[in-house]
XYZ file of C-alpha atoms in Angstrom:
281
model
C -6.350 12.784 14.751
C -7.636 9.227 14.299
C -5.023 7.428 16.343
C -6.879 6.813 19.616
C -9.896 5.265 17.868
C -7.602 3.177 15.697
C -5.833 1.735 18.705
C -9.132 0.900 20.371
C -10.068 -1.129 17.285
C -6.690 -2.795 16.872
C -6.883 -5.393 19.638
C -10.409 -6.395 18.648
C -9.582 -6.661 14.963
C -6.453 -8.673 15.628
C -8.370 -11.317 17.544
C -10.873 -11.971 14.739
C -8.393 -12.281 11.876
C -7.473 -15.689 10.461
C -4.500 -17.600 11.947
C -1.017 -16.704 10.735
C 0.396 -18.593 7.753
C 3.999 -19.667 7.116
C 4.590 -17.861 3.833
C 7.372 -15.621 2.520
C 5.414 -12.755 0.969
C 2.341 -12.316 -1.209
C 1.830 -11.244 -4.833
C -1.214 -8.983 -4.755
C -0.714 -8.178 -8.446
C -1.461 -11.711 -9.687
C -4.013 -12.452 -6.980
C -6.578 -13.649 -6.470
C -7.464 -10.838 -4.081
C -10.850 -9.907 -2.669
C -10.360 -6.595 -0.881
C -13.902 -6.706 0.545
C -12.604 -9.421 2.885
C -9.850 -7.168 4.258
C -10.141 -5.392 7.608
C -10.592 -1.697 6.934
C -10.157 1.383 9.120
C -10.958 5.068 8.873
C -12.131 6.180 5.436
C -11.093 3.009 3.585
C -13.693 1.274 1.414
C -13.579 -1.849 -0.742
C -15.606 -2.759 -3.822
C -15.831 -5.562 -6.352
C -17.122 -4.611 -9.793
C -17.503 -6.064 -13.273
C -17.435 -3.304 -15.943
C -18.527 -5.565 -18.814
C -15.120 -6.314 -20.316
C -15.054 -9.917 -19.124
C -12.971 -9.053 -16.060
C -13.911 -8.606 -12.430
C -11.946 -6.143 -10.312
C -11.495 -5.775 -6.588
C -10.560 -2.245 -5.425
C -9.430 -0.990 -2.050
C -9.916 2.784 -1.764
C -7.861 4.042 1.166
C -8.998 7.626 0.628
C -11.747 8.716 -1.725
C -11.140 11.137 -4.564
C -12.912 14.445 -4.102
C -12.807 14.674 -0.299
C -9.988 15.944 1.898
C -9.015 15.294 5.502
C -9.163 11.526 5.089
C -7.053 8.674 6.445
C -7.662 5.018 5.779
C -6.072 1.602 6.085
C -6.765 -1.933 4.936
C -5.079 -5.127 6.151
C -5.294 -8.681 4.854
C -7.418 -11.073 6.945
C -4.529 -13.489 7.617
C -1.143 -12.621 9.134
C 2.098 -14.267 8.007
C 4.852 -16.003 9.957
C 7.867 -14.570 8.155
C 11.323 -16.056 8.555
C 13.667 -13.056 8.466
C 16.625 -15.262 7.673
C 14.980 -16.039 4.332
C 14.160 -13.690 1.449
C 10.621 -12.389 1.002
C 8.775 -10.174 -1.444
C 5.393 -8.417 -1.646
C 3.997 -7.127 -4.966
C 1.032 -4.798 -5.423
C -0.604 -2.259 -7.740
C -1.475 1.279 -6.691
C -2.734 4.510 -8.227
C -3.997 7.966 -7.303
C -7.531 8.726 -8.535
C -8.006 12.494 -8.701
C -10.760 14.965 -9.506
C -10.453 17.432 -12.395
C -7.915 20.202 -11.678
C -6.949 18.635 -8.346
C -4.335 21.224 -7.341
C -2.437 20.288 -4.170
C -1.237 16.691 -4.057
C -2.376 14.466 -1.198
C 0.100 13.198 1.370
C 0.575 9.645 0.087
C 0.274 5.961 0.953
C 2.272 3.126 2.461
C 2.569 -0.627 2.221
C 2.968 -1.705 5.829
C 4.137 -4.754 7.773
C 3.043 -4.620 11.406
C 2.464 -6.705 14.538
C -1.010 -5.176 14.873
C -3.462 -3.399 12.593
C -5.216 -0.050 12.566
C -4.949 3.405 11.053
C -2.649 6.062 12.453
C -2.513 9.829 12.124
C -3.685 11.424 8.859
C -2.090 14.262 6.931
C 1.688 13.922 6.817
C 1.333 10.872 9.075
C 0.197 8.901 5.983
C -2.115 6.820 8.175
C 1.064 5.073 9.389
C 2.365 7.369 12.124
C 1.407 5.970 15.511
C 1.090 2.335 14.445
C 3.043 -0.102 16.661
C 6.787 0.247 17.167
C 7.002 -3.306 15.805
C 6.240 -2.212 12.244
C 7.821 -0.894 9.070
C 6.483 0.674 5.897
C 7.378 1.371 2.298
C 5.967 4.842 1.664
C 5.107 6.721 -1.508
C 5.127 10.275 -0.130
C 3.493 12.807 -2.451
C 3.566 15.984 -0.326
C 6.348 17.789 1.520
C 6.768 20.767 3.796
C 9.916 22.905 3.745
C 13.095 21.090 4.823
C 11.518 17.694 4.074
C 12.457 15.417 1.148
C 11.004 16.853 -2.066
C 7.930 14.914 -3.107
C 7.072 12.638 -4.710
C 9.581 10.409 -2.950
C 9.823 6.759 -1.968
C 10.780 6.078 1.632
C 11.414 3.345 4.162
C 9.747 4.060 7.525
C 9.869 2.078 10.770
C 8.559 2.006 14.312
C 5.345 3.913 13.530
C 7.518 6.964 12.832
C 7.391 9.051 9.642
C 11.003 10.280 9.773
C 12.461 8.301 6.855
C 15.083 5.644 7.473
C 15.945 6.045 3.781
C 14.512 8.187 0.977
C 14.769 8.635 -2.800
C 13.339 11.735 -4.496
C 11.732 10.845 -7.849
C 11.367 14.273 -9.469
C 8.005 13.170 -10.870
C 5.916 16.110 -9.691
C 2.238 15.863 -10.587
C 2.879 13.196 -13.221
C 2.729 10.644 -10.420
C -1.040 11.078 -10.753
C -1.885 9.020 -13.829
C -5.577 8.300 -14.470
C -4.773 5.895 -17.306
C -2.146 3.535 -15.912
C -1.539 2.040 -12.515
C 1.830 1.861 -10.800
C 3.397 -1.464 -9.881
C 5.114 -1.659 -6.480
C 7.132 -4.196 -4.589
C 8.884 -4.585 -1.264
C 11.711 -7.150 -1.307
C 14.018 -8.371 1.470
C 17.407 -10.058 1.172
C 18.750 -11.523 4.443
C 22.338 -10.987 5.561
C 23.052 -14.730 5.478
C 24.353 -14.611 9.052
C 21.194 -15.990 10.662
C 20.737 -12.766 12.658
C 17.348 -11.578 11.295
C 18.973 -8.618 9.541
C 19.246 -7.777 5.880
C 18.535 -5.316 3.095
C 15.049 -4.013 2.306
C 14.278 -2.541 -1.122
C 11.041 -0.757 -2.028
C 10.386 -0.008 -5.697
C 7.698 1.547 -7.887
C 7.464 0.998 -11.634
C 5.346 2.684 -14.300
C 4.776 1.741 -17.931
C 5.757 5.226 -19.144
C 7.325 7.079 -16.210
C 10.101 4.693 -15.226
C 11.257 2.960 -12.028
C 12.326 4.344 -8.664
C 13.602 2.535 -5.588
C 14.802 3.064 -2.036
C 16.752 0.684 0.179
C 17.808 0.391 3.790
C 19.315 -2.086 6.202
C 16.811 -3.486 8.677
C 17.074 -5.429 11.949
C 13.815 -7.313 12.461
C 14.805 -8.485 15.949
C 15.254 -4.845 17.042
C 11.870 -4.033 15.511
C 10.232 -6.796 17.551
C 8.833 -8.662 14.552
C 10.744 -11.941 14.966
C 8.562 -14.886 15.992
C 5.312 -12.904 15.881
C 2.488 -12.880 13.296
C 3.067 -10.097 10.779
C 0.066 -8.324 9.260
C 0.398 -6.743 5.828
C -1.682 -3.989 4.266
C -1.917 -0.364 3.176
C -2.389 3.033 4.821
C -2.937 6.451 3.231
C -4.023 10.014 3.878
C -4.719 13.088 1.755
C -4.633 15.991 4.225
C -5.852 19.277 2.734
C -5.895 17.800 -0.797
C -8.615 15.710 -2.425
C -6.578 12.883 -3.938
C -7.773 9.329 -3.693
C -5.337 6.495 -2.952
C -6.185 3.001 -4.153
C -4.944 -0.480 -4.907
C -6.697 -3.023 -7.105
C -6.596 -6.479 -8.624
C -8.411 -7.812 -11.665
C -8.863 -11.104 -13.524
C -11.238 -12.905 -15.857
C -12.801 -14.818 -12.971
C -15.449 -13.599 -10.504
C -14.746 -12.823 -6.857
C -17.497 -13.159 -4.214
C -20.407 -10.729 -4.412
C -19.395 -8.649 -7.457
C -21.170 -5.315 -7.552
C -21.369 -2.362 -9.886
C -18.757 0.347 -9.286
C -19.109 3.646 -11.139
C -15.825 5.456 -10.437
C -14.361 6.100 -13.895
C -10.840 6.600 -12.627
C -10.853 3.260 -10.841
C -11.803 1.616 -14.126
C -9.051 3.439 -15.961
C -6.605 2.432 -13.295
C -7.627 -1.169 -13.801
C -6.718 -0.800 -17.475
C -3.240 0.118 -16.275
C -3.007 -3.257 -14.609
C -3.852 -4.935 -17.904
C -1.194 -2.875 -19.674
C 1.337 -3.894 -17.035
C 0.502 -7.558 -17.635
C 0.859 -7.192 -21.397
C 4.296 -5.631 -20.850
C 5.300 -8.518 -18.560
């Protein structure tokens, strides 16, 4: 139960982040991104590494492969001033590093928009449950109990609550863990056109070999309390009783500050997935 500590850190962390920017979304796939500059909570770690292929990668590990009972979050250092009567889109890469014969799948990860930052409850809380009511998340849920949507599923969550507003079951099973290729994800918003801060939110994941899956829901940003306030964007994740890692990364043929060696083989393989995605594009 990491929530109380997370909330203690939230107010402090919010005050030291950079001022909000007027910008309609961010493409974390094309970058540049230096995840070592992000504010991290719980078990999250960030690394920059250059494996010798001419590229430098920045990796945000929300949970670490090989250890269970983890919850982590990472948020960008600058909030955005989003206009919810205009379209916006966020793009990112994600993957699930696993150990050999991993067994039980971890709980999953989210891409989150929130009025404040921190990490919520682990396990089925995905590190999102308990974040502010003025928040929403696009979740990739990879574990389910009885009477819950069959995992892996993609979900829209809101209000710091993990009861899905909308859900799509993917039928992927354990194939969602791919050590060779990353997944591409995006969260896109189309306003109603009525000037009322409402519209349609679509979250999608796309894989070079496994296909595309999406979930959509209507959203009222005024009711969520996000209109006229800085909006922080980032990721949360948890692995519960499993030992899955959850990560996002960016790579390019230019250095980022303070590159350092990083020996996790699966992270390197995941970075190759990003290159494959770019070749496909």
